[in-house]
Amino acid sequence: MSEQRQEHAGNARPEGPGVVVVGAGMAGVQTAVALREKGYEGRITLIGEEPHAPYDRPPLSKAVLLGQADGSAFDIDFEALSVDLVVGRKATGLRPSDREIDTTVGPLPYEVLVIATGAEATVLPGTEGVPGVHPLRTLDDAERLRPVLERRQRVVVVGAGWIGAEFTTAAREAGCAATVVEAADGPLAGALPAEVAAPMTGWYAESGATLLTHARVAGVERGTVVLADGRRLPADAVVVGIGARPATAWLAGSGIALGADGSVTADERLRTSLPDVYAVGDCASFPSARYGERLLVHHWDNALQGPLTVAAQAVGETERVYDPVPYFWSEQFGRFVQYAGHHPAADTLVRRGDPAGAAWSVVWLREGVLVALLAVGRPRDLAQGRKLIETGTRLDPVLSADPAVPLRKAAL
């Protein structure tokens, strides 16, 4: 793969290597933008492994798949920002003693390095190289899957998580027969408690998709998915959505501290264990004082907000720390699902509205303080709840349970 370079305009290139941002997804792009907005005047080099201009990922699971958009490139003029954009260049190593990264086209020096390499889709064991098996994480993945939907082929989706639900939604909208295989007892296992996600099981049947729970894949043959119990599912295409892992293998041997989950263990200012090296987005975990634990957040808003902290550090505004209220959304089966916060340490769950209905919410409290909220078709709950989480507000659990009462009115 040959690299493509778009160098900045101007009378003269800034002296020195400046800031090198590795990864041209949302986190990397927003880091470059934030640096300029903060007044950084040095050289900025943004390198991406993919051959495409940087693009946004959320449209991949619907608009691009369904042919409603040819892509989702960011509307950013890198030349006007004086950012050297290099695509088709993969980072292969980091040598902090030399202040250089190794890449597929040679070494690249840095003064400040920002690691924003994101995450890569988890591969279903035994399916490497099997025709017709697809992840859905990149623009190329979406482009390979688009003909499947255009031809209304039979699809088997492995994993009923966020990606699995969004792809299934698009597949059914396109008229594909869709079977979803989930090893757990229901959708969104690991993301939400079973009793909260249980109502979502019916969304699959409502859409015309088949959801098989407690089902494990034993193997994939051409045109068939074989389950551990012997069932054989016909499949013209298999879409795998069983999670993602930080794309940090290229850092092996660099001495940078990584967590057991593969994430770069950044501090509260998104600094890594190496001097002048930061990490942001899906590849980085950070300590949250708000929740009392280290968080690894694989969602768009984290990749949008984290760069503001990195840019502040790079220009000397060292007082800024990163402790966001995590937020994400998902459009699936005709519903707009939003989540804010972090619920595992909560001690009280309060339902707002009937989960069998079109709109409902769930709030989680810890010692009376709102710490997380899930809203289905109730954007006002989400907007108000997110602010209440940020301010550490206590809620009246009785008032919170009344969907007719605005959440802000339940504050104590």
XYZ file of C-alpha atoms in Angstrom:
412
model
C 0.000 0.000 0.000
C 1.491 3.316 -1.039
C 1.165 6.322 1.178
C -0.567 9.479 0.092
C 0.540 12.817 1.528
C -1.290 16.121 1.774
C 1.138 18.730 3.093
C 0.043 22.046 4.496
C 0.091 25.243 2.559
C 2.058 28.264 3.659
C 5.325 30.055 3.053
C 7.450 27.813 5.227
C 7.117 24.552 7.090
C 7.502 24.907 10.874
C 10.862 23.762 12.167
C 11.221 20.425 13.930
C 9.057 17.309 13.867
C 6.403 18.826 16.150
C 3.394 16.718 17.070
C 2.858 13.386 15.355
C -0.633 11.893 15.684
C -0.832 8.184 14.870
C -4.346 7.248 13.825
C -6.657 9.214 11.533
C -10.007 8.297 13.044
C -12.166 10.648 15.096
C -9.696 10.838 18.007
C -6.690 11.566 15.804
C -8.457 14.077 13.597
C -9.961 15.933 16.535
C -6.554 16.065 18.233
C -5.093 17.840 15.211
C -8.050 20.235 15.079
C -7.938 20.916 18.834
C -4.203 21.646 18.720
C -4.745 24.390 16.162
C -7.759 25.743 18.046
C -5.579 25.929 21.169
C -3.024 27.973 19.274
C -0.346 25.343 18.678
C 1.847 26.705 15.879
C 4.304 23.856 15.374
C 4.221 21.144 12.785
C 1.391 18.591 13.005
C 1.595 15.297 11.135
C -1.465 13.059 11.087
C -0.909 9.545 9.771
C -3.539 6.912 9.057
C -3.212 3.280 8.106
C -6.192 3.221 5.747
C -5.830 4.646 2.216
C -8.944 6.798 2.573
C -9.326 10.374 3.695
C -10.306 10.383 7.390
C -13.970 9.520 7.914
C -16.606 9.180 10.597
C -17.627 5.660 11.633
C -21.269 5.856 12.829
C -22.737 6.140 9.288
C -21.005 2.893 8.270
C -23.588 0.675 9.976
C -26.531 2.189 8.118
C -26.152 4.973 5.538
C -23.070 3.543 3.827
C -24.326 -0.044 4.068
C -27.674 0.853 2.514
C -26.141 2.907 -0.280
C -27.561 6.131 1.128
C -24.040 7.597 1.274
C -20.827 6.815 -0.585
C -18.725 7.615 2.446
C -18.537 9.690 5.566
C -15.391 11.781 5.148
C -14.875 14.523 7.714
C -15.602 17.987 6.370
C -12.209 19.291 7.447
C -9.724 21.238 5.340
C -6.413 19.851 6.592
C -4.468 22.109 4.256
C -6.112 25.192 5.718
C -5.260 23.894 9.201
C -1.620 23.418 8.146
C -1.801 19.740 9.040
C 0.297 17.237 7.094
C -2.123 14.379 6.421
C -0.531 11.088 5.375
C -2.787 8.124 4.630
C -1.808 4.566 3.756
C 1.019 4.600 6.306
C 0.954 2.094 9.156
C 2.848 2.522 12.405
C 4.855 -0.622 13.190
C 6.890 0.342 16.251
C 7.849 3.006 18.763
C 11.393 3.813 19.871
C 11.063 6.392 22.634
C 14.834 6.667 23.212
C 15.181 7.934 19.649
C 11.848 9.787 19.697
C 10.844 8.008 16.533
C 8.073 5.750 15.368
C 8.677 3.079 12.768
C 6.253 2.899 9.869
C 5.754 0.897 6.709
C 7.628 3.584 4.768
C 10.395 4.322 7.250
C 10.958 6.087 10.585
C 9.229 9.284 11.601
C 10.591 11.565 14.360
C 8.386 13.324 16.885
C 8.660 15.901 19.643
C 5.224 15.021 21.002
C 3.454 11.794 20.071
C -0.283 11.179 20.294
C -1.406 7.561 20.019
C -4.892 7.422 18.537
C -4.867 4.075 16.753
C -8.330 3.090 17.943
C -9.492 -0.491 18.174
C -9.733 -3.431 15.826
C -12.580 -5.890 15.505
C -12.265 -9.162 17.380
C -11.947 -12.079 14.958
C -14.200 -15.105 15.342
C -11.771 -17.985 15.982
C -11.330 -20.295 13.044
C -12.734 -17.896 10.459
C -9.541 -16.215 9.318
C -9.564 -16.270 5.520
C -12.980 -17.953 5.234
C -14.873 -16.369 2.306
C -18.010 -14.476 3.201
C -17.053 -13.674 6.811
C -17.009 -9.951 7.521
C -16.280 -7.578 10.394
C -17.935 -4.158 10.323
C -15.547 -1.493 11.537
C -13.991 0.235 8.533
C -15.195 1.892 5.361
C -13.826 -1.034 3.352
C -15.810 -3.446 5.552
C -18.999 -1.510 4.831
C -18.248 -1.380 1.106
C -17.743 -5.166 1.010
C -21.051 -5.691 2.804
C -23.084 -3.274 0.707
C -23.621 -5.772 -2.172
C -24.882 -8.337 0.366
C -27.710 -5.992 1.279
C -28.299 -4.913 -2.302
C -28.793 -8.571 -3.318
C -30.941 -9.309 -0.250
C -28.771 -12.242 0.686
C -29.190 -14.421 3.761
C -27.027 -13.165 6.602
C -25.987 -14.621 9.920
C -24.851 -12.083 12.484
C -22.589 -13.349 15.265
C -23.096 -11.224 18.357
C -26.161 -9.269 19.520
C -24.211 -6.256 20.724
C -24.437 -2.707 19.445
C -22.864 -3.430 16.051
C -24.856 -6.642 15.616
C -28.124 -4.831 16.316
C -27.317 -1.941 13.994
C -26.268 -4.206 11.138
C -29.331 -6.409 11.613
C -31.502 -3.300 11.466
C -29.952 -2.311 8.142
C -30.147 -5.863 6.795
C -33.853 -6.147 7.574
C -34.491 -2.706 6.108
C -32.834 -3.948 2.915
C -34.994 -7.091 2.887
C -32.346 -9.622 3.910
C -33.216 -12.710 5.921
C -31.234 -12.270 9.142
C -30.370 -14.686 11.936
C -28.472 -13.400 14.953
C -26.413 -15.813 17.049
C -25.684 -14.770 20.629
C -23.795 -16.897 23.160
C -25.329 -15.121 26.166
C -28.936 -15.237 27.319
C -29.903 -12.005 25.582
C -28.738 -8.964 23.620
C -26.139 -6.482 24.842
C -24.687 -8.932 27.349
C -21.827 -7.273 29.181
C -23.009 -3.799 28.214
C -26.268 -3.811 30.154
C -27.737 -5.939 32.950
C -29.874 -8.794 31.596
C -33.041 -7.448 33.209
C -32.561 -4.088 31.469
C -31.738 -5.523 28.040
C -34.452 -8.210 28.162
C -37.128 -6.048 26.483
C -34.788 -5.564 23.526
C -35.042 -9.269 22.700
C -38.475 -8.654 21.214
C -37.139 -5.962 18.915
C -35.460 -8.622 16.769
C -38.643 -10.632 16.195
C -40.585 -7.434 15.616
C -38.193 -6.573 12.780
C -38.462 -10.038 11.257
C -35.011 -11.186 12.371
C -34.369 -14.424 14.254
C -32.409 -14.134 17.501
C -30.828 -17.332 18.825
C -29.543 -17.015 22.389
C -27.353 -19.459 24.322
C -25.957 -20.324 20.886
C -22.277 -20.718 20.131
C -20.578 -20.939 16.761
C -18.557 -24.112 16.282
C -17.368 -23.244 12.800
C -18.094 -21.512 9.525
C -18.132 -23.363 6.223
C -18.812 -21.865 2.832
C -22.466 -20.876 2.920
C -23.121 -22.312 6.390
C -22.655 -21.414 10.048
C -22.371 -24.494 12.245
C -23.484 -24.136 15.855
C -22.094 -26.073 18.803
C -25.388 -27.966 19.193
C -25.191 -29.187 15.606
C -27.614 -26.765 13.997
C -26.588 -25.528 10.573
C -27.605 -22.043 9.505
C -27.565 -21.116 5.809
C -25.571 -17.944 5.268
C -24.555 -16.098 2.132
C -22.638 -13.751 4.417
C -21.553 -13.842 8.052
C -21.100 -10.598 9.955
C -19.057 -10.799 13.144
C -19.732 -8.299 15.905
C -18.201 -9.797 19.041
C -16.273 -6.819 20.290
C -13.064 -4.925 19.640
C -9.620 -4.698 21.173
C -7.313 -1.675 21.324
C -5.037 -1.551 18.282
C -1.808 -1.418 20.255
C 0.177 -4.467 19.095
C 2.547 -2.113 17.262
C 3.712 -0.774 20.648
C 5.248 -4.096 21.722
C 8.794 -3.632 22.983
C 8.450 0.123 23.362
C 8.238 0.046 27.151
C 4.897 1.823 27.194
C 2.527 0.600 29.903
C -0.422 -1.416 28.622
C -3.346 -2.873 30.536
C -4.508 -6.483 30.456
C -7.137 -5.414 27.944
C -4.438 -4.126 25.598
C -5.198 -0.466 26.218
C -2.549 2.178 26.746
C -2.887 3.054 30.431
C -3.039 6.824 30.313
C -3.288 9.023 33.414
C -5.967 11.590 34.247
C -4.364 13.973 31.730
C -4.106 11.269 29.047
C -0.318 11.102 29.438
C 1.232 7.683 28.982
C 4.122 6.140 30.906
C 6.532 7.593 28.323
C 7.549 11.273 28.265
C 5.721 13.499 25.775
C 3.532 10.607 24.625
C -0.251 10.813 24.977
C -3.008 8.336 24.176
C -6.619 9.077 23.335
C -9.777 7.391 22.070
C -10.547 3.682 21.786
C -6.953 2.599 22.405
C -6.574 4.347 25.780
C -7.920 3.715 29.261
C -7.977 6.432 31.889
C -8.666 6.674 35.629
C -12.047 8.122 36.516
C -12.290 9.854 39.872
C -16.018 10.152 39.221
C -16.461 6.382 39.123
C -13.455 5.243 41.121
C -12.060 2.932 38.464
C -10.146 2.870 35.195
C -12.388 3.167 32.139
C -11.888 1.979 28.564
C -14.595 3.612 26.464
C -15.068 2.457 22.875
C -17.484 5.138 21.754
C -17.609 8.162 19.478
C -18.061 10.803 22.179
C -14.898 9.679 23.988
C -12.947 10.081 20.751
C -14.438 13.554 20.350
C -13.837 14.838 23.890
C -10.474 13.309 24.818
C -8.505 15.324 22.242
C -9.460 18.549 24.020
C -7.488 17.390 27.044
C -4.511 16.236 24.976
C -4.354 19.542 23.120
C -4.529 21.477 26.386
C -1.605 19.490 27.796
C 0.444 19.998 24.631
C 0.166 23.794 24.888
C 0.883 23.889 28.602
C -2.615 24.039 30.101
C -1.699 21.222 32.446
C -4.506 21.753 34.958
C -7.079 20.135 32.668
C -7.962 16.550 33.589
C -10.096 14.042 31.725
C -13.011 12.588 33.662
C -16.041 12.608 31.348
C -19.492 11.176 31.758
C -19.341 8.449 29.075
C -22.044 8.817 26.441
C -23.131 6.886 23.379
C -26.126 6.249 21.212
C -27.412 3.573 18.870
C -30.140 3.596 16.230
C -31.689 0.144 16.011
C -35.017 -1.355 15.027
C -36.648 2.060 14.669
C -35.545 3.190 18.120
C -33.079 5.770 19.326
C -31.157 4.303 22.263
C -28.922 6.548 24.376
C -26.762 5.834 27.402
C -24.846 8.158 29.693
C -22.665 7.342 32.678
C -21.314 4.094 34.092
C -23.611 1.802 36.058
C -21.635 -1.201 37.464
C -21.140 0.346 40.916
C -24.784 1.467 41.252
C -26.866 0.085 44.121
C -30.360 1.079 42.914
C -32.101 0.655 39.559
C -35.209 2.724 38.824
C -37.421 2.222 35.767
C -39.221 5.113 34.088
C -42.054 3.931 31.882
C -43.088 0.571 30.478
C -40.207 -1.230 28.723
C -42.771 -2.932 26.502
C -43.694 0.481 25.139
C -42.051 2.698 22.564
C -40.352 5.026 25.048
C -38.836 4.278 28.442
C -35.780 4.904 30.561
C -33.753 3.313 33.321
C -31.732 5.252 35.872
C -29.030 3.929 38.157
C -28.302 5.479 41.560
C -25.392 5.014 43.923
C -26.207 6.114 47.455
C -28.950 8.211 45.920
C -26.697 9.935 43.372
C -27.497 9.498 39.684
C -24.575 7.691 38.022
C -26.024 6.338 34.759
C -29.071 6.452 32.528
C -30.395 4.477 29.571
C -33.046 6.189 27.463
C -35.080 4.549 24.698
C -36.978 7.160 22.725
C -36.741 9.655 25.600
C -34.044 12.152 24.554
C -35.169 14.675 27.176
C -34.428 12.159 29.924
C -30.978 11.686 28.489
C -30.232 15.398 28.152
C -31.365 16.182 31.680
C -29.856 13.031 33.170
C -26.461 13.660 31.643
C -26.275 17.077 33.305
C -27.409 15.622 36.629
C -24.705 12.942 36.426
C -22.065 15.588 35.713
C -23.070 17.540 38.818
C -23.337 14.447 41.053
C -26.979 15.178 41.864
C -29.060 13.086 44.243
C -32.518 12.030 43.017
C -35.730 11.130 44.758
C -36.222 7.488 43.681
C -40.023 7.768 43.855
C -40.205 10.850 41.649
C -37.542 9.354 39.356
C -39.813 6.386 38.689
C -42.635 8.594 37.367
C -42.068 9.094 33.618
C -44.380 12.107 33.716
C -42.004 13.926 36.051
C -38.987 15.521 34.333
C -35.801 14.099 35.781
C -34.567 17.521 36.824
C -37.698 17.833 38.962
C -36.665 14.662 40.829
C -33.441 16.279 42.026
C -33.037 16.635 45.787
